[in-house]
Tab-separated table of C-alpha atoms in Angstrom:
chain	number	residue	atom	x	y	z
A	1	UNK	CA	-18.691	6.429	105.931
A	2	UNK	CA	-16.620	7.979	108.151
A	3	UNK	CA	-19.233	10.716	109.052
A	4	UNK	CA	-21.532	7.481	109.798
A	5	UNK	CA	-19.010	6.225	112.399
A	6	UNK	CA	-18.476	10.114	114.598
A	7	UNK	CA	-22.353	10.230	114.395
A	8	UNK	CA	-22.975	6.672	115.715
A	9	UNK	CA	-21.018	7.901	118.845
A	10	UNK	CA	-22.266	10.985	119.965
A	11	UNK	CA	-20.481	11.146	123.181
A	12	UNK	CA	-17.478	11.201	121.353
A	13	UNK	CA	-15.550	14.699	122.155
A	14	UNK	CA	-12.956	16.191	120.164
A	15	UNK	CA	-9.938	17.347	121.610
A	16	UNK	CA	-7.241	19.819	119.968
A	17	UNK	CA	-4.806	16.459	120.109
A	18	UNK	CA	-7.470	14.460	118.285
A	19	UNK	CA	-6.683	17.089	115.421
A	20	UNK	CA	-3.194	17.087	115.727
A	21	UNK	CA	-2.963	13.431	115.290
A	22	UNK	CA	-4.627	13.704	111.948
A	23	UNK	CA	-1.721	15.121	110.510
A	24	UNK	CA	0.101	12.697	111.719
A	25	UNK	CA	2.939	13.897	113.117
A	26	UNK	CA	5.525	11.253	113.435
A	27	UNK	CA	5.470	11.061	109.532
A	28	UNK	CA	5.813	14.971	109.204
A	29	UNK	CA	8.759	14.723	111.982
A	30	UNK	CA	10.712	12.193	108.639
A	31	UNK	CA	9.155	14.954	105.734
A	32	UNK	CA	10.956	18.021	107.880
A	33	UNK	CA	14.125	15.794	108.030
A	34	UNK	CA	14.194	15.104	104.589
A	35	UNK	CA	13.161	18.200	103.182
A	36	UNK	CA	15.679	20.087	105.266
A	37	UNK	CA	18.575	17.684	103.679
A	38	UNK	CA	17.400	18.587	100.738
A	39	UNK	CA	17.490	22.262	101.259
A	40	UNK	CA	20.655	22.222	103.033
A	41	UNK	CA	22.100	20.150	100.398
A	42	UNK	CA	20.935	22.964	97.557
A	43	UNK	CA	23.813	24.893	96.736
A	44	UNK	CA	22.208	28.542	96.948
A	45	UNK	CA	22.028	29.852	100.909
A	46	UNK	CA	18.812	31.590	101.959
A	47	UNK	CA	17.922	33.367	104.926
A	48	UNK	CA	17.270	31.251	107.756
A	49	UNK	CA	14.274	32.478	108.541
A	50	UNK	CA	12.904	31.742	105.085
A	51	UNK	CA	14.607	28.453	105.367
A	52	UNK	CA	12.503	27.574	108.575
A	53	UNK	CA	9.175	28.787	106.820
A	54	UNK	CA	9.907	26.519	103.658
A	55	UNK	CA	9.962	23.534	106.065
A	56	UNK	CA	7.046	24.088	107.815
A	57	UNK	CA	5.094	24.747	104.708
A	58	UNK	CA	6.355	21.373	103.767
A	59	UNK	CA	5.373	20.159	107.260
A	60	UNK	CA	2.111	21.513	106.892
A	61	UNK	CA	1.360	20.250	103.548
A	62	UNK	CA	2.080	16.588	104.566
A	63	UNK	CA	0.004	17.336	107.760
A	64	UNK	CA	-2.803	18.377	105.124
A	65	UNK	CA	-2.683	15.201	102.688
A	66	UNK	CA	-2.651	12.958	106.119
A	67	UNK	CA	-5.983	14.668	107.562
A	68	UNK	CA	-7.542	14.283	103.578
A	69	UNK	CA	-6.016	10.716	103.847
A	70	UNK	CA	-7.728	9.797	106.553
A	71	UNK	CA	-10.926	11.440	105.936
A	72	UNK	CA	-11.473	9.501	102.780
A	73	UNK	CA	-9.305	6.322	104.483
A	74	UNK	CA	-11.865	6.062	107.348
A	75	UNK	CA	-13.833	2.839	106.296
A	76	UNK	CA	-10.480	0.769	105.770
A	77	UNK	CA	-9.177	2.332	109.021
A	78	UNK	CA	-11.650	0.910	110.929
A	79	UNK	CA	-11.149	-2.672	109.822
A	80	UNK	CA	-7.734	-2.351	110.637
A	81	UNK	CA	-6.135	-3.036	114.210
A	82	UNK	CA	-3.305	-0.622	113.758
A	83	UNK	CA	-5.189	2.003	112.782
A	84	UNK	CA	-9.121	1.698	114.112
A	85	UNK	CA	-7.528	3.826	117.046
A	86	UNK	CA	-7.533	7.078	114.557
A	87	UNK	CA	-9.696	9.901	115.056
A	88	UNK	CA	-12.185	9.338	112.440
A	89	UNK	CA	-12.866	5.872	112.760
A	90	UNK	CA	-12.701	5.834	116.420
A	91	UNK	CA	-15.629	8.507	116.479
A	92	UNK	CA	-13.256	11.517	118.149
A	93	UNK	CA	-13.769	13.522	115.405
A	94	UNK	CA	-16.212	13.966	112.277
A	95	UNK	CA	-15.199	12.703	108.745
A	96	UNK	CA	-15.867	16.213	107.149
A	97	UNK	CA	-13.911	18.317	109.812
A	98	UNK	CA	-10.909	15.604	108.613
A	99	UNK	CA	-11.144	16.900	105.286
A	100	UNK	CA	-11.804	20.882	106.168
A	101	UNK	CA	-8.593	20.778	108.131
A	102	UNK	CA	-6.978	19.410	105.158
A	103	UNK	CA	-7.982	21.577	102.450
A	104	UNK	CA	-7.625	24.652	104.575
A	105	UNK	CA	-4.503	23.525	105.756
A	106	UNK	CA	-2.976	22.239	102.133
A	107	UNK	CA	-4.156	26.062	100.543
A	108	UNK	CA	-2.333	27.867	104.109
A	109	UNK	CA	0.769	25.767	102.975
A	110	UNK	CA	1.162	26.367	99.711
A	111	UNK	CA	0.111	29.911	99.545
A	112	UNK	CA	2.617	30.476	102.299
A	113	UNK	CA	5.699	28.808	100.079
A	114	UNK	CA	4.572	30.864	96.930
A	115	UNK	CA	4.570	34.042	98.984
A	116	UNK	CA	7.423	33.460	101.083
A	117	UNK	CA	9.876	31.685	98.909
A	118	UNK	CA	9.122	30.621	95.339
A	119	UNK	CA	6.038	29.215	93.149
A	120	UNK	CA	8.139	26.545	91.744
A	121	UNK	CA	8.428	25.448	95.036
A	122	UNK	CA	4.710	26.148	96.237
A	123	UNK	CA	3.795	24.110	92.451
A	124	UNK	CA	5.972	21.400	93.725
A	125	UNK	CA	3.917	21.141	96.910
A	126	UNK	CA	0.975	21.314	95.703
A	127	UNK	CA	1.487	18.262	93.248
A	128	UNK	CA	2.581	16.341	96.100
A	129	UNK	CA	-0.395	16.434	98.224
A	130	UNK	CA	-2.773	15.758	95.386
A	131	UNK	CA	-0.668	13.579	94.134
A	132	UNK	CA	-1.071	11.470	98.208
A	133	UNK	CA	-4.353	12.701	98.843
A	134	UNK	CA	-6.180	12.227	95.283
A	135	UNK	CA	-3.484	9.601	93.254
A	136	UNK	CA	-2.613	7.498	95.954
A	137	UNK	CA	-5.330	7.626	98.580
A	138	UNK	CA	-8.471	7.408	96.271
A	139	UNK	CA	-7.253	5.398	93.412
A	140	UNK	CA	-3.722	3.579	93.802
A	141	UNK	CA	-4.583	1.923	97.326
A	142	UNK	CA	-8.159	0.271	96.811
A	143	UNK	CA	-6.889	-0.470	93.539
A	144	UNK	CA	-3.811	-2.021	92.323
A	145	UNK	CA	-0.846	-3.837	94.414
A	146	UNK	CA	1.862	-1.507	92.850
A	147	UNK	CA	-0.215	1.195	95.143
A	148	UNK	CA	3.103	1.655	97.117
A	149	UNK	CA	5.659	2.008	94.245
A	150	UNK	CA	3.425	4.783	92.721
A	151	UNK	CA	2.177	6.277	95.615
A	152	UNK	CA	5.760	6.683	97.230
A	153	UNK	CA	6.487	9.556	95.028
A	154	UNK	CA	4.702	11.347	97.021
A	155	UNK	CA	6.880	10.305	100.173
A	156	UNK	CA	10.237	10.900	98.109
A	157	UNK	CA	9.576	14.882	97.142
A	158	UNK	CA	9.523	17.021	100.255
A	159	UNK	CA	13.674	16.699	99.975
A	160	UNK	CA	13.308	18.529	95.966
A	161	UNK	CA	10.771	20.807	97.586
A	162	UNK	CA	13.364	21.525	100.366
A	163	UNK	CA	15.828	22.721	97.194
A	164	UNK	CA	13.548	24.007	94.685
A	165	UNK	CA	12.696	26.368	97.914
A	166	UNK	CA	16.260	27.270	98.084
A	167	UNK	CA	17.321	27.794	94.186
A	168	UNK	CA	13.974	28.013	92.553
A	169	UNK	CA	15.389	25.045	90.709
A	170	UNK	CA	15.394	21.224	91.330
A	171	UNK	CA	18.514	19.549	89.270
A	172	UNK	CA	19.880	15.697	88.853
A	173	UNK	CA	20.898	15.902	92.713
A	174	UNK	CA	17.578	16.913	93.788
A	175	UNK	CA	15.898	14.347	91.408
A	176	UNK	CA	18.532	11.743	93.076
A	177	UNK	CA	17.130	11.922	96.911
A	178	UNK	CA	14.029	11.589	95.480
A	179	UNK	CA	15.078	8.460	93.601
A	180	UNK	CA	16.516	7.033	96.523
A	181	UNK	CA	13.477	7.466	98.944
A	182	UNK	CA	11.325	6.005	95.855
A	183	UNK	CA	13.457	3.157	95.086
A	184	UNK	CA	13.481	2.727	98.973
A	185	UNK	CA	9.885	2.234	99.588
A	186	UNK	CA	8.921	-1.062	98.430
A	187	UNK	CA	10.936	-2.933	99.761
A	188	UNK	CA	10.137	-0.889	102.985
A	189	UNK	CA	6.555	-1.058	103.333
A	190	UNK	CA	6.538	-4.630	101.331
A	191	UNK	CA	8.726	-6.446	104.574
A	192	UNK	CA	6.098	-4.419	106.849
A	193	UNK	CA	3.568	-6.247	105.297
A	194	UNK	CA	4.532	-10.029	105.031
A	195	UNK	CA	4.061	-9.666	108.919
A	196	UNK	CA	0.627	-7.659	108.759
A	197	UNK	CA	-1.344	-8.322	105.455
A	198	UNK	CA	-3.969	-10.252	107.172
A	199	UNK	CA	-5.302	-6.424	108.128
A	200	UNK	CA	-4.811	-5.569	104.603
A	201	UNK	CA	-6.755	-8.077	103.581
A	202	UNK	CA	-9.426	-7.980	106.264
A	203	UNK	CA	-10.137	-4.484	104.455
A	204	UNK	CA	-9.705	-5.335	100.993
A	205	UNK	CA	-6.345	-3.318	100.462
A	206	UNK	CA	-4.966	-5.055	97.497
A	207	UNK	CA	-1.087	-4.777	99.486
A	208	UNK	CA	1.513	-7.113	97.501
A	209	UNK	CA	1.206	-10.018	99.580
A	210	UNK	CA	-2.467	-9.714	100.043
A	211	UNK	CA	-2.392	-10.269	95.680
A	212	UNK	CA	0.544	-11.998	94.507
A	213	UNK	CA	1.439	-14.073	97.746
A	214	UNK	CA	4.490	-14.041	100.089
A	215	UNK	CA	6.687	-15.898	97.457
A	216	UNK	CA	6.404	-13.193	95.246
A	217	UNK	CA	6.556	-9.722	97.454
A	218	UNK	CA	9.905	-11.621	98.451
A	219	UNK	CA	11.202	-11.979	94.936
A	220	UNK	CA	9.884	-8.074	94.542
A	221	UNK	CA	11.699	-7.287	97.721
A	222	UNK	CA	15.181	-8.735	96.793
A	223	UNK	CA	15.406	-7.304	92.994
A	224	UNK	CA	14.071	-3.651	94.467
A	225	UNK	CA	16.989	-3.720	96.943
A	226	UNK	CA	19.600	-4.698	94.634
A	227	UNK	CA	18.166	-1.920	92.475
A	228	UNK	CA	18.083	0.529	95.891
A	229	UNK	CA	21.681	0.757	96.268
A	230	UNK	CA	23.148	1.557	93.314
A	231	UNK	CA	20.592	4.593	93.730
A	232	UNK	CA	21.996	5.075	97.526
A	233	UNK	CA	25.304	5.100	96.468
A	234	UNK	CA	24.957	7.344	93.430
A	235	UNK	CA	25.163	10.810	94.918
A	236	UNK	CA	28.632	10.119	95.956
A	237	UNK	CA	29.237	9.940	92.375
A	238	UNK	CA	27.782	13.112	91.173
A	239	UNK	CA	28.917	16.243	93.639
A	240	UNK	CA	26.610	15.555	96.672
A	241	UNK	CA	28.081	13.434	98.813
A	242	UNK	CA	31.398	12.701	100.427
A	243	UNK	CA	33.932	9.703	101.922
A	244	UNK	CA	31.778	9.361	104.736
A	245	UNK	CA	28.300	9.088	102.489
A	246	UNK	CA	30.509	6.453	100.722
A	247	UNK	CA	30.837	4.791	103.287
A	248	UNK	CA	27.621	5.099	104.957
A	249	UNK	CA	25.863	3.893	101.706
A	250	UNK	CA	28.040	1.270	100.677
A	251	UNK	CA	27.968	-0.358	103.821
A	252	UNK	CA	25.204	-0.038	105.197
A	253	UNK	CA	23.918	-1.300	101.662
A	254	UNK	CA	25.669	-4.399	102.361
A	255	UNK	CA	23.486	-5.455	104.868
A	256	UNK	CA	20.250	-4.204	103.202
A	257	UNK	CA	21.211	-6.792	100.890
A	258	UNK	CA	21.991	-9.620	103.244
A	259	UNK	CA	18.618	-8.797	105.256
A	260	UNK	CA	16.774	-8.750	101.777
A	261	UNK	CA	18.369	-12.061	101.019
A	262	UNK	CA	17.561	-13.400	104.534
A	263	UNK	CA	13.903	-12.625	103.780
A	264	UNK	CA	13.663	-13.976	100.421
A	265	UNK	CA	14.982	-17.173	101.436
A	266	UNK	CA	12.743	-17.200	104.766
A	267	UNK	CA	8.836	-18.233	104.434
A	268	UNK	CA	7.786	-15.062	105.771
A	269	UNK	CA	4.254	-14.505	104.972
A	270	UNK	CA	3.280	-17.682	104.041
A	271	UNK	CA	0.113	-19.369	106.531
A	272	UNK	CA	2.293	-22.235	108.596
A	273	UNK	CA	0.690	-25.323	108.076
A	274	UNK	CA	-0.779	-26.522	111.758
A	275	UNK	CA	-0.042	-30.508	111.121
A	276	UNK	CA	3.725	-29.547	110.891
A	277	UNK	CA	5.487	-27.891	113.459
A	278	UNK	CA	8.989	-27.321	111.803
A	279	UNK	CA	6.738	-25.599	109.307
A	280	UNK	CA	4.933	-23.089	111.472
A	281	UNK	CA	8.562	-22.465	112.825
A	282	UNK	CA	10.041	-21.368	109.635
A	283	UNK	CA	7.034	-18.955	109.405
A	284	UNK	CA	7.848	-17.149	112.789
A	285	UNK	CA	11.632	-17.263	111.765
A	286	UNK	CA	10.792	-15.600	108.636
A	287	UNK	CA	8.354	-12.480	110.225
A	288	UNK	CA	11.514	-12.196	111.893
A	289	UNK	CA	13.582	-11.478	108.831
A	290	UNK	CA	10.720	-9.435	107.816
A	291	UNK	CA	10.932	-7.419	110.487
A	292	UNK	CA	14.862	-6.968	110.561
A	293	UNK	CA	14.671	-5.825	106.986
A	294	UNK	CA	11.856	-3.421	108.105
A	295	UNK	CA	13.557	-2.018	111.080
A	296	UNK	CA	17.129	-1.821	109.063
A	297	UNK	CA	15.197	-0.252	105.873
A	298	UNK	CA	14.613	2.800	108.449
A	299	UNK	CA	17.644	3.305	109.995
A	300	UNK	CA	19.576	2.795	106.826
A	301	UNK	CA	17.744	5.622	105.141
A	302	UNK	CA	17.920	7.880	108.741
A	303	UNK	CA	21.559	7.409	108.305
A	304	UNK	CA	22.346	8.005	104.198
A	305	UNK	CA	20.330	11.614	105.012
A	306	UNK	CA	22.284	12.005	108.328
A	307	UNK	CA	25.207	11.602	106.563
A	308	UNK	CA	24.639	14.024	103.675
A	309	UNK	CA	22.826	16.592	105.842
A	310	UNK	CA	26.302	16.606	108.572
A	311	UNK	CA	28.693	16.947	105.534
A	312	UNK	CA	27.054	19.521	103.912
A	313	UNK	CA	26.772	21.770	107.694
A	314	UNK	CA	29.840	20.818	108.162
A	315	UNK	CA	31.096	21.437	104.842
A	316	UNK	CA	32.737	18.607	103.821
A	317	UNK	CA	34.417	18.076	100.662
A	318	UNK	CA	32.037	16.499	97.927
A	319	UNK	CA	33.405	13.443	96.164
A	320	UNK	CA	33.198	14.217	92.414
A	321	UNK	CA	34.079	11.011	91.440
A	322	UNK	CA	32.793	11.052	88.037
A	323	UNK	CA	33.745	14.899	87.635
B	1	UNK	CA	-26.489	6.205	134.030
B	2	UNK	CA	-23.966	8.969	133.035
B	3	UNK	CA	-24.363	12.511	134.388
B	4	UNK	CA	-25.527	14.816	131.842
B	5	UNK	CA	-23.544	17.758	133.470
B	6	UNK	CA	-19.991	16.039	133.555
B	7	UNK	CA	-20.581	15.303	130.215
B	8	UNK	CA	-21.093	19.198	129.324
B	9	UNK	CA	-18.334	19.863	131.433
B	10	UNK	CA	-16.000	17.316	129.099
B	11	UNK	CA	-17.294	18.848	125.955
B	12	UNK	CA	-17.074	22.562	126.946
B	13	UNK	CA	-13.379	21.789	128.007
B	14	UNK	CA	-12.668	20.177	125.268
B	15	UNK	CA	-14.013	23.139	123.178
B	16	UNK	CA	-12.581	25.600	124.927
B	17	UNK	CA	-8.773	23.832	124.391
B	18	UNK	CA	-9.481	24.005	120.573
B	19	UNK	CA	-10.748	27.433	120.519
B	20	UNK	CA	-7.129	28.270	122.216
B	21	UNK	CA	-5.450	26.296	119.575
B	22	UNK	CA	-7.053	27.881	116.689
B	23	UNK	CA	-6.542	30.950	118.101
B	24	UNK	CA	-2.781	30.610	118.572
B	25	UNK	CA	-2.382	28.969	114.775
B	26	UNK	CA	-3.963	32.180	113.547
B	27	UNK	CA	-1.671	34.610	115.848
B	28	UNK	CA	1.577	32.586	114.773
B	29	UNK	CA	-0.025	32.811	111.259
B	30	UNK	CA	-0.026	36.975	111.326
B	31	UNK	CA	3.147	36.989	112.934
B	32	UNK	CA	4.790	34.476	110.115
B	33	UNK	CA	3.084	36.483	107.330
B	34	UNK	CA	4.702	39.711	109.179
B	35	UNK	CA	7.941	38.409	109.046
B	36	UNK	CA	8.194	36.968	105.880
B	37	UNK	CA	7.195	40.403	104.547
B	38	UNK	CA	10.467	42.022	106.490
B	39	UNK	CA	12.644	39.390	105.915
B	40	UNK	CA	11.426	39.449	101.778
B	41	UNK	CA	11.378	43.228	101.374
B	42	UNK	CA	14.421	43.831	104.215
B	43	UNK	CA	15.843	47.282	103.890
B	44	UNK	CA	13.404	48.620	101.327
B	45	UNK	CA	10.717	48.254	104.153
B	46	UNK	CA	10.535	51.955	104.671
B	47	UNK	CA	12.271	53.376	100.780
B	48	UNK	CA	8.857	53.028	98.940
B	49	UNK	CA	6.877	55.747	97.141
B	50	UNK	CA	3.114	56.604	98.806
């Protein structure tokens, strides 16, 4: 398909940028900041320089499952209006150099981590980007609407990659950032789409609202965040974070809440119903909410990693609450 | 119509740009295997039997 599309336009040029952007680097800008958390976090210390390499194999290897992604992605891309502008669909560059760069790039990455830091690590990796690239991309998404609660496993390891690359190991506290960016992502990527699911369902992307309707992906939304924060709050609990994660995650799960309650109330999502006006009206009002709890979701987890990866450089004083 | 040449031009600039990226992944990629190998081995760089 996507091979069709680059050959129908064969003025198209590619550019070194047109590569670039199939890793897609704003996501692999969040995977270096959480992985690095989660290695500075680890208790073991390893040489910087070692350090640096384990993040950009991480880097890398996200880079890698994004160019596979949208290799294989290509026919839904092009339906969509937020992402028809990508390389493949657009024509800029050929389906099958989309998924070269990606397998070179995934066996570079991981290779690199086994040889320069562990193969626990490197194993770790490697699970991850099949896990995006084969689980997610070519089954999970075309197929069911809990495509985003599966598939975000894949989102939530780089920070246990980040400390199995440090210790060789990956205990409860590793396992816990993971939980939290897991936990975090449907309600995420669910408020994201009550305001854009008439893409999804142009292409046939069976997204929550797209399946079950607004009503429900609000419900979802609501009992996922109530479930979130318990998670968010946990690690200051257990050794890894301090007063200020406390506070940070307590807090600033507060208002999750209240924007997940504002949403589930709102009818964002739902078609407004042209013979009423008040009724189109409480539709805008609620892709409003949607958005707010979209926009907070991401600054809320920005700040709970912020706030563990300052007090560990820092060297603040764990918690240890239940210790 | 468009001109054939500028078009040539377009693509053999844009070739040329990723020819210079590849070619500066695969330096960095010798000079990160390099030192990984020093940093990994340190001291005992030079304190091996031939």
């Amino acid at each position: 398909m996507a091979m069709a599309t680059a050959q129908s336009n064969p003025r198209a040029i590619a550019r070194w940028q047109d590569f670039l952007q199939l890793l897609k680097p704003r996501v692999m800008s969040l995977v270096i900041f959480t992985a690095l958390t989660g290695l500075v976090c680890a208790p073991d210390r390893i040489n910087p320089i070692l350090a640096a390499v384990a993040v950009l194999c991480i880097a890398v290897g996200a880079g890698a499952s994004a160019s596979l992604n949208m290799w294989y992605d290509a026919d839904i891309d092009a339906k969509m209006r937020r992402t028809r502008g990508r390389p493949v669909p657009a024509g800029r560059v050929q389906g099958a150099d989309a998924l070269a760069l990606g397998v070179v790039l995934s066996l570079f990455s991981v290779m690199l981590m086994g040889m320069a830091l562990n193969w626990f690590a490197a194993g770790l990796l490697a699970f991850t980007i099949v896990f995006y690239a084969v689980v997610y991309t070519m089954w999970l998404k075309r197929w069911t609407a809990q495509n985003i609660v599966i598939g975000g496993l894949a989102g939530a390891l780089p920070p246990v990659i980040g400390w199995a690359a440090a210790t060789g190991g990956a205990p409860l506290n590793a396992w816990l950032l993971c939980a939290i960016i897991f936990m975090w992502t449907p309600p995420h990527f669910w408020a994201l789409s009550l305001y854009t699911s008439e893409d999804y369902a142009k292409a046939g992307v069976p997204m929550m609202p797209v399946v079950k309707g607004a009503s429900s992906t609000r419900l979802q939304i609501l009992v996922y965040s109530l479930l979130l924060i318990p998670v968010c709050v946990a690690p200051a609990f257990t050794g890894l974070g301090g007063a200020g994660y406390l506070a940070v995650s307590g807090l600033g799960g507060l208002v999750f809440l209240l924007l997940a309650w504002r949403l589930y109330r709102s009818h964002a999502g739902e078609a407004a119903d042209p013979r009423n006006d008040d009724g189109l009206y409480h539709v805008r009002a609620g892709a409003r909410d949607a958005r707010n709890l979209f926009a907070f979701s991401i600054l809320y987890l920005a700040l709970l990693f912020a706030t563990l990866l300052a007090e560990h450089l820092m060297g603040a004083r764990p918690l240890e609450l239940f210790r | 119509m468009s001109d054939p040449n500028r078009e040539d031009d377009a693509a053999a600039k844009a070739r040329k740009g990723r020819n210079i990226a590849i070619a500066l992944g695969l330096v960095a990629f010798v000079i990160l295997v390099y030192v990984v190998t020093v940093v990994r081995m340190g001291g005992s760089v030079a304190n091996r039997p031939f």
